[in-house]
Coordinates of C-alpha atoms in Angstrom, one line a residue:
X14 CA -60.6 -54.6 -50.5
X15 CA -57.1 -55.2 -50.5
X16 CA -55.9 -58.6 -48.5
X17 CA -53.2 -57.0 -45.8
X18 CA -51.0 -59.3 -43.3
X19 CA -49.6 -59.3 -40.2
X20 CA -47.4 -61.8 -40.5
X21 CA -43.4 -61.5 -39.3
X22 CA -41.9 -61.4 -42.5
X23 CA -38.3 -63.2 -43.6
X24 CA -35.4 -62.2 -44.8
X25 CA -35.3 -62.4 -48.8
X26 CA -32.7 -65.5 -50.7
X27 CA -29.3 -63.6 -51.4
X28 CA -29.8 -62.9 -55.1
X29 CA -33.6 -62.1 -55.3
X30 CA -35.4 -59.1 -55.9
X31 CA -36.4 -57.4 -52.5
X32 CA -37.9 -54.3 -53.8
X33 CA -38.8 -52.8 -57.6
X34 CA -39.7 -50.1 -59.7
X35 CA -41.3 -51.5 -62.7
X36 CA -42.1 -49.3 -65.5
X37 CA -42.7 -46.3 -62.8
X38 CA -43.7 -42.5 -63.9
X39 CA -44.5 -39.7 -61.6
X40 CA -45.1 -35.9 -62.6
X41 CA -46.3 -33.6 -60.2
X42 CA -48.4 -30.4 -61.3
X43 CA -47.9 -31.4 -64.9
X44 CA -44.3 -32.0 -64.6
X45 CA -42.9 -35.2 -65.1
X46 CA -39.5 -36.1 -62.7
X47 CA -39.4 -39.7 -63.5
X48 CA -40.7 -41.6 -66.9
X49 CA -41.1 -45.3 -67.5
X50 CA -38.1 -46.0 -64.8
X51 CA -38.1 -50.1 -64.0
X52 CA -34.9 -51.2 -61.9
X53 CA -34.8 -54.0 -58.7
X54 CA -33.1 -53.6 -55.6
X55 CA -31.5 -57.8 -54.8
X56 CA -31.2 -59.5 -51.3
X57 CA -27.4 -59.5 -50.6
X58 CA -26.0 -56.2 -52.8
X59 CA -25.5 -52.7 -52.1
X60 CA -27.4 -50.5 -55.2
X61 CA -26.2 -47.0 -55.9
X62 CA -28.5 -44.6 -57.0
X63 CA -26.7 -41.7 -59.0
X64 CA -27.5 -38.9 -61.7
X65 CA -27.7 -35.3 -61.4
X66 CA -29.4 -32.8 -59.2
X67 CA -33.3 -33.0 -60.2
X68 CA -32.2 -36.3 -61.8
X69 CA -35.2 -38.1 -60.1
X70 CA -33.0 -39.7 -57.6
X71 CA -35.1 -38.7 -54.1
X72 CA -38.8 -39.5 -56.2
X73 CA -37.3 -43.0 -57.0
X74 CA -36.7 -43.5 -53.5
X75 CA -39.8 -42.1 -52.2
X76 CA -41.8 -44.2 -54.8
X77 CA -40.2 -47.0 -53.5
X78 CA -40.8 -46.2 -49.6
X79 CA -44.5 -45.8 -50.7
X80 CA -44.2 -42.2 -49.1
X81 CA -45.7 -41.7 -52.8
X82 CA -47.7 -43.3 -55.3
X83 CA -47.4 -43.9 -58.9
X84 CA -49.1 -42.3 -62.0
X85 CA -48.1 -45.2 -64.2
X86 CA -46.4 -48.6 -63.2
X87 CA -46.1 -50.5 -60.2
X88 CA -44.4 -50.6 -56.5
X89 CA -43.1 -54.3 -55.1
X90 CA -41.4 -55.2 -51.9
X91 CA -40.5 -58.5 -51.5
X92 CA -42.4 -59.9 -54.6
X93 CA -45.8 -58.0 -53.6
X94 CA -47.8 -54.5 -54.7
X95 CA -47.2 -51.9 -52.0
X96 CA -51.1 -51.5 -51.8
X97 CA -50.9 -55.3 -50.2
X98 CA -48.9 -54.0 -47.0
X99 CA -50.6 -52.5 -44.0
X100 CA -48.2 -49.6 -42.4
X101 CA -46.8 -51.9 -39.8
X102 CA -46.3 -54.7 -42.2
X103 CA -44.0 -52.5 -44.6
X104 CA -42.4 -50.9 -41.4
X105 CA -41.1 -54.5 -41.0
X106 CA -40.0 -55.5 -44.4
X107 CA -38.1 -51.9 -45.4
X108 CA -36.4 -49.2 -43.3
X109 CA -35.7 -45.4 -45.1
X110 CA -33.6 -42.7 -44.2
X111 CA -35.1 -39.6 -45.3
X112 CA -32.4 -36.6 -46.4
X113 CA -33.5 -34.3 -43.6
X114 CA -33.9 -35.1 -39.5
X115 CA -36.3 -33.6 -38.0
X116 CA -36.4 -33.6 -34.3
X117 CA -38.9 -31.0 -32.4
X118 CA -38.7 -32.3 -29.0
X119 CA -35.8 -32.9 -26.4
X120 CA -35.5 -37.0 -27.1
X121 CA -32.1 -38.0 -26.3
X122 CA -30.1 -40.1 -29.0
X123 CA -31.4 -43.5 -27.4
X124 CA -34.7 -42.4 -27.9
X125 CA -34.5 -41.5 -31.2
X126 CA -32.7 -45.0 -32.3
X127 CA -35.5 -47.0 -30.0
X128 CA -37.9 -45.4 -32.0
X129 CA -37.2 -47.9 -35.2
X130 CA -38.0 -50.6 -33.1
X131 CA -41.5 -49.5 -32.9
X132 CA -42.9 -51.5 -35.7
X133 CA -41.7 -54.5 -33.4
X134 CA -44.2 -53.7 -30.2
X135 CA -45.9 -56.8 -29.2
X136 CA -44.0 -59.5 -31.3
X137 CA -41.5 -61.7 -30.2
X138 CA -39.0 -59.5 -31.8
X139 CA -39.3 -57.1 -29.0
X140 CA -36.8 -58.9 -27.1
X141 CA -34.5 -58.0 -29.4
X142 CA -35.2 -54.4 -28.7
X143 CA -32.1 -53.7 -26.5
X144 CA -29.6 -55.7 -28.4
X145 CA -31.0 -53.9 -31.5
X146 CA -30.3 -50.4 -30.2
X147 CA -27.0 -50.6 -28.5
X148 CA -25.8 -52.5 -32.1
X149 CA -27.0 -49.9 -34.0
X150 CA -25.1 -47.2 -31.8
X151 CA -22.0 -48.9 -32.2
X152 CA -22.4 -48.9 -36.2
X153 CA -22.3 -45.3 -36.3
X154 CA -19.7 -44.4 -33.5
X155 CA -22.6 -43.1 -31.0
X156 CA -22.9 -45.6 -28.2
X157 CA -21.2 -42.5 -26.0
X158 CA -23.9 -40.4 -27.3
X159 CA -27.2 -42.2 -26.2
X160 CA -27.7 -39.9 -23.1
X161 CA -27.3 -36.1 -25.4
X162 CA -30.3 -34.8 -26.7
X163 CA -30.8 -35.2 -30.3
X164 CA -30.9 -31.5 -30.5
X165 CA -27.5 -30.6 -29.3
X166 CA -25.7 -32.5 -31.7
X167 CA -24.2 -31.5 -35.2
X168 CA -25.2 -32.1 -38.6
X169 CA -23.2 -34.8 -39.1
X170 CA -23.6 -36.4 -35.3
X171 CA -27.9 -36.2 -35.9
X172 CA -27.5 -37.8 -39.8
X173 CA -25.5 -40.8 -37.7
X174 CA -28.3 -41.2 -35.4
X175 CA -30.7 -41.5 -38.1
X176 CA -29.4 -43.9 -39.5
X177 CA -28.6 -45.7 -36.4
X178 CA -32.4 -45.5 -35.9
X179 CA -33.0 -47.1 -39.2
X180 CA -30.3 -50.0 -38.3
X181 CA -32.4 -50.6 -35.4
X182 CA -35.4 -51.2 -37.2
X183 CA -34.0 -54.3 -38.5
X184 CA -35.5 -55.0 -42.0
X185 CA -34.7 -56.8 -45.0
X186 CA -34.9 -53.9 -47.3
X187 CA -32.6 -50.7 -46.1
X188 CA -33.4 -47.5 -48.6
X189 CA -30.7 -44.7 -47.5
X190 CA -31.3 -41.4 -49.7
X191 CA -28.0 -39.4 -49.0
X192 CA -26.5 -41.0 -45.9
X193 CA -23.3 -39.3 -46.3
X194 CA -24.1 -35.4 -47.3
X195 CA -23.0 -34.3 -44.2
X196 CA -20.7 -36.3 -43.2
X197 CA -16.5 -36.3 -42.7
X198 CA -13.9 -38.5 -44.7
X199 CA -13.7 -41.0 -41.6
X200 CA -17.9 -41.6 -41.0
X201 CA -18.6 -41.3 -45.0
X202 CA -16.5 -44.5 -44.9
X203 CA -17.6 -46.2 -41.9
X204 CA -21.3 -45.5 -43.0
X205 CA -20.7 -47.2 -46.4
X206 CA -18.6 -49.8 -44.9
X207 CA -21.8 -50.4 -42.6
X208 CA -24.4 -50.6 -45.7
X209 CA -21.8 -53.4 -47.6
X210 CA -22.3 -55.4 -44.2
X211 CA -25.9 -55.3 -44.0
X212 CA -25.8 -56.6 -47.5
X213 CA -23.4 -58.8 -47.3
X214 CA -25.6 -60.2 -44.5
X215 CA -28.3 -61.0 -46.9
X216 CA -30.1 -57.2 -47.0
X217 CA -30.8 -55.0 -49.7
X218 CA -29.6 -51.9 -49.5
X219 CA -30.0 -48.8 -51.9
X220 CA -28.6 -45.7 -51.5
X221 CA -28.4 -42.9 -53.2
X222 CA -25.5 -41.1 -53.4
X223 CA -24.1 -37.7 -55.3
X224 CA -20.5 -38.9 -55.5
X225 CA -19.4 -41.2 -57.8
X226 CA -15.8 -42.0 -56.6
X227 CA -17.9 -43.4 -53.8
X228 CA -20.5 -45.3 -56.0
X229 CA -17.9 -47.2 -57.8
X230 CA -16.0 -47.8 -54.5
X231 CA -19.2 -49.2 -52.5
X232 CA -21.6 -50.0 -54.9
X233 CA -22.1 -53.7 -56.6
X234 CA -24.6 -52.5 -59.1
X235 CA -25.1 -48.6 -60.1
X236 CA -28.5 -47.3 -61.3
X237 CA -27.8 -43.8 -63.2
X238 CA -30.5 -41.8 -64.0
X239 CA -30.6 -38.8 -66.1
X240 CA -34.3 -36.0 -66.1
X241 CA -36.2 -38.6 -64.9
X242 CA -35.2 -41.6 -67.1
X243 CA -32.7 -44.4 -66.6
X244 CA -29.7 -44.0 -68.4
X245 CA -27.8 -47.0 -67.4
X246 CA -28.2 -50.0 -64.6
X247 CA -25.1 -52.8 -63.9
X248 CA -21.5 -53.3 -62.3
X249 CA -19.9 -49.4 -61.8
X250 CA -17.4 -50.2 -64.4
X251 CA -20.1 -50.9 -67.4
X252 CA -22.3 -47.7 -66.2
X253 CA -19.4 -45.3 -64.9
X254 CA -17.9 -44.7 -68.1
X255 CA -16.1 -41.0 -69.6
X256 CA -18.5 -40.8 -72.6
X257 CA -21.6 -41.4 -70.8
X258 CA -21.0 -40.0 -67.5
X259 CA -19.8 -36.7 -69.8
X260 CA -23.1 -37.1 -71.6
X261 CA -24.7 -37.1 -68.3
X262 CA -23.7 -34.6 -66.5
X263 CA -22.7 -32.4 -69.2
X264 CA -19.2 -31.9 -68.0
X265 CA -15.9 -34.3 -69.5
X266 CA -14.6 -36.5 -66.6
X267 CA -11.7 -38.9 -66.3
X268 CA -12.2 -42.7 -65.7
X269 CA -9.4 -44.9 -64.7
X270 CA -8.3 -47.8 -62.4
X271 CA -7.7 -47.6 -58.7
X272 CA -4.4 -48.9 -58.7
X273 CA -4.7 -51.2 -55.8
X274 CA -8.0 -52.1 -56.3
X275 CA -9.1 -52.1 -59.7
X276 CA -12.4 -50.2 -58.7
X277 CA -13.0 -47.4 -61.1
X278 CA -12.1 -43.8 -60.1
X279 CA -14.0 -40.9 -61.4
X280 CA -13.0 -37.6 -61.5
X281 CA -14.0 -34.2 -63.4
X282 CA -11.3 -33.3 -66.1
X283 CA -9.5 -30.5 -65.1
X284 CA -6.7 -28.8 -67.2
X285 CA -3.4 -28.4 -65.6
X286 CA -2.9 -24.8 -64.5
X287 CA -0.8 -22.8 -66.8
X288 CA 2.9 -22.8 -66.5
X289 CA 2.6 -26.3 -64.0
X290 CA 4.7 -28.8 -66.0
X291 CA 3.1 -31.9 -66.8
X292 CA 4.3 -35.5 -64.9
X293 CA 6.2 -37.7 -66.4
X294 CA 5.3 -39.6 -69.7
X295 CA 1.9 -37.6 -69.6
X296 CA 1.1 -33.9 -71.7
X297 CA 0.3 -31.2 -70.0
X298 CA -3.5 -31.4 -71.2
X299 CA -3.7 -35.4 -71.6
X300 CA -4.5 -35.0 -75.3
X301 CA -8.2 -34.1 -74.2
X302 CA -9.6 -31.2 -76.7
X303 CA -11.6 -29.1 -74.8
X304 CA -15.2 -29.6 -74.5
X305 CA -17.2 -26.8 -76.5
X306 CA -19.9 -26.3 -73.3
X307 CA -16.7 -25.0 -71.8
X308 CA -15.8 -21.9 -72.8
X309 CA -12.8 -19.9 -71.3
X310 CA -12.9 -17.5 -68.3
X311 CA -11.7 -14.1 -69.1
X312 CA -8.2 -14.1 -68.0
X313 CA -8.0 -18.3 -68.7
X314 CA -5.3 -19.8 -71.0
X315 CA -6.1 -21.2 -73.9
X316 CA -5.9 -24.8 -73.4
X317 CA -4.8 -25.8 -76.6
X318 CA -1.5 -28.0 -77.5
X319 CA -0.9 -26.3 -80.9
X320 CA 2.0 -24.5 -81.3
X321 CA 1.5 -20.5 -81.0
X322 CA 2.4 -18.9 -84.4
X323 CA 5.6 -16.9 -84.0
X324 CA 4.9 -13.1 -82.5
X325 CA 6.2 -9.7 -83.8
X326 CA 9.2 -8.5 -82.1
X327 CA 8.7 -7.0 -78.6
X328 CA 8.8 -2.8 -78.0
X329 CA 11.1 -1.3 -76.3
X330 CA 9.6 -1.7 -72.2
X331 CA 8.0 -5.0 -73.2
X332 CA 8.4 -8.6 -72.9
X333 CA 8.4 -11.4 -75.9
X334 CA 5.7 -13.1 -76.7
X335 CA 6.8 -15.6 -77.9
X336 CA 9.8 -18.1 -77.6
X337 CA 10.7 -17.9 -80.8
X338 CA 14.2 -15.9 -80.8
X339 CA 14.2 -12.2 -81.6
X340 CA 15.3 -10.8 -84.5
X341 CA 18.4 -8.3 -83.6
X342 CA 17.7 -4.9 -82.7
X343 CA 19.2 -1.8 -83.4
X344 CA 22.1 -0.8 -80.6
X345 CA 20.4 0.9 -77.6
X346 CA 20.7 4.4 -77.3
X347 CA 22.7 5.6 -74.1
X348 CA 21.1 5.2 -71.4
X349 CA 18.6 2.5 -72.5
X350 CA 19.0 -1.0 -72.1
X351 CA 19.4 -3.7 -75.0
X352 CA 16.2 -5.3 -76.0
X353 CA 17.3 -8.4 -76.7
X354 CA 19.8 -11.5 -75.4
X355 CA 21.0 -11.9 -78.6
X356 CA 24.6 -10.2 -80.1
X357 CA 24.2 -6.9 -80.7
X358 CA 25.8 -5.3 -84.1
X359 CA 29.1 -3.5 -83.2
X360 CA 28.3 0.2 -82.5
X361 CA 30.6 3.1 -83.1
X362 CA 32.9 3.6 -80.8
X363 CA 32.0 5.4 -77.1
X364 CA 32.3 9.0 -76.9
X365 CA 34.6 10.2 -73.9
X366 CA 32.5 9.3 -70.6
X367 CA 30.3 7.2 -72.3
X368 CA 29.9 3.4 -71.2
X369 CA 30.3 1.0 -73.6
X370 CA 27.3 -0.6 -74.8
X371 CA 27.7 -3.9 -75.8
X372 CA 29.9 -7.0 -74.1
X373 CA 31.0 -8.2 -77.0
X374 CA 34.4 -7.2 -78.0
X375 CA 34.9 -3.7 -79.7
X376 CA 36.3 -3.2 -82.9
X377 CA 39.8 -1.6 -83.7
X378 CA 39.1 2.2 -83.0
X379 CA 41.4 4.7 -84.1
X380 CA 44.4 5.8 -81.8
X381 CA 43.0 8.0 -79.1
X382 CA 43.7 11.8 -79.4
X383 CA 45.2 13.4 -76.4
X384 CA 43.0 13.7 -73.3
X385 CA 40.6 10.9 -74.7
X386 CA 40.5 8.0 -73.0
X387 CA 42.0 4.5 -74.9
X388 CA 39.8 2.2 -76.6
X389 CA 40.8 -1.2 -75.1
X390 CA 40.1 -4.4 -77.5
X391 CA 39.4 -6.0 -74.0
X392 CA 35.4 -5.8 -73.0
X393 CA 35.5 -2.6 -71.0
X394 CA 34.1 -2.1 -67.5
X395 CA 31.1 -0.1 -67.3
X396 CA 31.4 3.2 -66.3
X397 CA 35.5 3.3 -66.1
X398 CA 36.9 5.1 -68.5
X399 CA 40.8 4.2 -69.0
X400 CA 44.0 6.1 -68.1
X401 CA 45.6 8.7 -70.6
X402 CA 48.5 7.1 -72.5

C-alpha cells in the first residue's frame, strides 16, 4: 500500500522542479496522443505549453493534474509519484484550470471562488479563507461581481472566475490549460500579467496557450510539442524560431524583435496584397519564395518577384498586359479610338467633316479646293472644321 500524507505542504525553492513529465506516453483506444514526452515545470517561472491543435497539449496537462494516468513513464509533483498523494494532499500542492466551466446550480461568483479553498477545511490555513477569496477577485477584475450568479455571466466573465477560484486555492503548482480563449485584449493581459506574479512569487505556473505572440511575450521557458512528441523545450527565442515553428505548424511564419522589448514576435507570413506598394527599404514579398503546401486561390496573384515576360500587343477594346510599351498601331479608323499612348504614324489627310485623328501635327496637305475646308499645320480642334478661304 502506498504511504499518503497529510501534511501542509511548502512552497518549492525558486529554481527547482515542482512538477514533471518524465518519459510520459498515453494512447487512448490504440491511438497514441503523446510518446516518450519528459519536460519539468520550476518553482519561480511561467512555462508555456504550445504546438498545434491535437498536439497533445490538454493530455500533458491532464497527465500532470493526475486527472489521467500514464501508460508508460512517471507523474511527480514536488519531487514525489502522483500515486504518493491522497486527493486532499494534491489539492494542496497544485491548482488546474480546466478549458470548460461548468456550473449547474445558481452559486453566485463568491461561491464558486470559495470553493478552491476547500482543500483548506480544518487547517490552520482556513483563516486565510477570506483574505484568499476577496485577493483572488481582485486579480481578475470581479470583486464587483461576487454577488451575480455564476450563470448570468459571459464567457469571458465565467473563465475569470475560474481562474479566480483556482488563485484562491493557493498552491505552489498553478496548471492553467487555456486561460485566455475567451478572453478580450485587456483581461488576456491582465490574466498573464497575473500568472508572471504568482511565479515571480516563487510558484510554478504552466499554461498552455494557442498563441505564440503571447508565449514569447509571457513565457520564461516554452515547451513545443508537435503529434504527441516534444519538439523543442527552453527560452522562447531558442524554440520560437521561422524554420521550426514553419516545420511545426506547417505554415511559413515571420520571427523578429519587438522593438522595445527584444521579446520575439511571431507572426504567419502573409504576402502583401497585390498592387499595395511595399514600405520603405523592404520588397513587396520580403524575398520569401512561396512555400509549395501553399498553392494559389483561383483568382490569387502570383506571388513571384520575377519579371513577367513581355505580352503580345493588346486588341482593339482591351487593356495591356504588360508594361512593356506597345508597339505602334495602325491609325484608328474614324470613329474608333487610338489604341495606344504612343505617336501615331501620320494619316492621310481628313476628308471634309471628318475629325482629325491624331494630335500630332499634320503634314503639308495640298491646297484646299473650293468648298473644302483648309488643312491647318496647327493641331486642329476636334470636330471644327475651318473657314473657306
Amino acid at each position: 500500500m502506498s504511504r499518503r500524507t497529510s501534511t501542509l505542504p511548502r512552497r518549492p525553492e525558486a529554481g527547482t522542479v515542482a512538477a514533471e513529465l518524465a518519459g510520459v506516453s498515453y494512447s487512448v483506444d490504440g491511438k497514441p496522443l503523446l510518446h516518450q514526452v519528459s519536460l519539468d515545470v520550476r518553482a519561480g517561472e511561467v512555462l508555456a505549453l504550445a504546438g498545434p491543435n491535437g498536439a497533445g497539449k490538454s493530455t500533458a496537462l491532464a497527465l500532470l493534474a493526475g486527472d489521467l494516468t500514464p501508460d508508460e513513464g512517471e507523474v511527480r509533483v514536488l519531487g514525489a509519484p502522483l500515486r504518493k498523494w491522497s486527493t486532499v494532499d494534491l489539492a494542496r500542492r497544485r491548482s488546474v484550470l480546466p478549458q470548460q466551466h461548468t456550473v449547474t446550480f445558481p452559486f453566485t461568483v463568491g461561491d464558486v471562488v470559495r470553493m478552491g479553498r476547500t482543500p483548506w477545511a480544518g487547517t490552520p490555513n482556513e483563516a486565510e479563507d477570506d483574505a484568499a477569496v476577496a485577493r483572488a477577485l481582485a486579480a481578475t477584475d470581479l470583486t464587483e461581481f461576487a454577488g451575480r450568479r455564476f450563470t448570468t455571466l459571459s464567457g469571458g466573465e465565467q473563465a475569470r472566475a475560474a481562474l479566480s477560484r483556482v488563485l484562491a486555492q493557493d498552491t505552489g503548482v498553478l496548471l492553467l490549460d487555456e486561460p485566455t480563449a475567451a478572453l478580450d485584449l485587456r483581461h488576456t493581459e491582465e490574466v498573464l500579467a497575473v500568472a508572471a506574479a504568482r511565479a515571480a512569487a516563487g510558484d510554478a505556473v504552466l499554461v498552455v496557450l494557442h498563441d505564440l505572440g503571447l508565449a514569447a511575450a509571457h513565457a520564461d521557458r516554452v515547451a513545443l510539442l508537435s503529434a504527441g512528441r516534444l519538439a523543442a523545450l527552453g527560452p522562447p527565442a531558442d524554440v520560437l524560431t521561422e524554420q521550426l515553428l514553419g516545420e511545426v505548424y506547417r505554415h511559413p511564419v515571420e520571427v523578429f524583435a519587438h522593438p522595445r522589448t527584444g521579446r520575439p514576435v511571431v507572426l504567419p507570413y502573409r504576402s502583401a496584397p497585390p498592387g499595395e506598394p511595399a514600405l520603405p527599404g523592404r520588397p513587396a514579398e520580403s524575398g520569401r519564395p512561396a512555400l509549395p503546401y501553399r498553392p494559389a486561390e483561383p483568382g490569387e496573384p502570383a506571388e513571384s518577384s520575377q519579371p513577367a515576360q513581355p505580352a503580345e500587343p493588346a486588341q482593339p477594346g482591351q487593356p495591356a498586359e504588360s508594361s512593356q510599351p506597345a508597339q505602334p498601331a495602325e491609325p484608328a479608323q474614324p470613329g474608333q479610338p487610338a489604341e495606344s499612348s504612343q505617336p501615331a504614324q501620320p494619316a492621310e489627310p481628313a476628308q471634309p467633316g471628318q475629325p482629325a485623328e491624331s494630335s500630332q501635327p499634320a503634314q503639308p496637305a495640298e491646297p484646299a479646293q473650293p468648298g473644302q475646308p483648309a488643312e491647318s499645320s496647327q493641331p486642329a480642334q476636334p470636330h471644327r472644321p475651318a473657314e473657306e478661304s
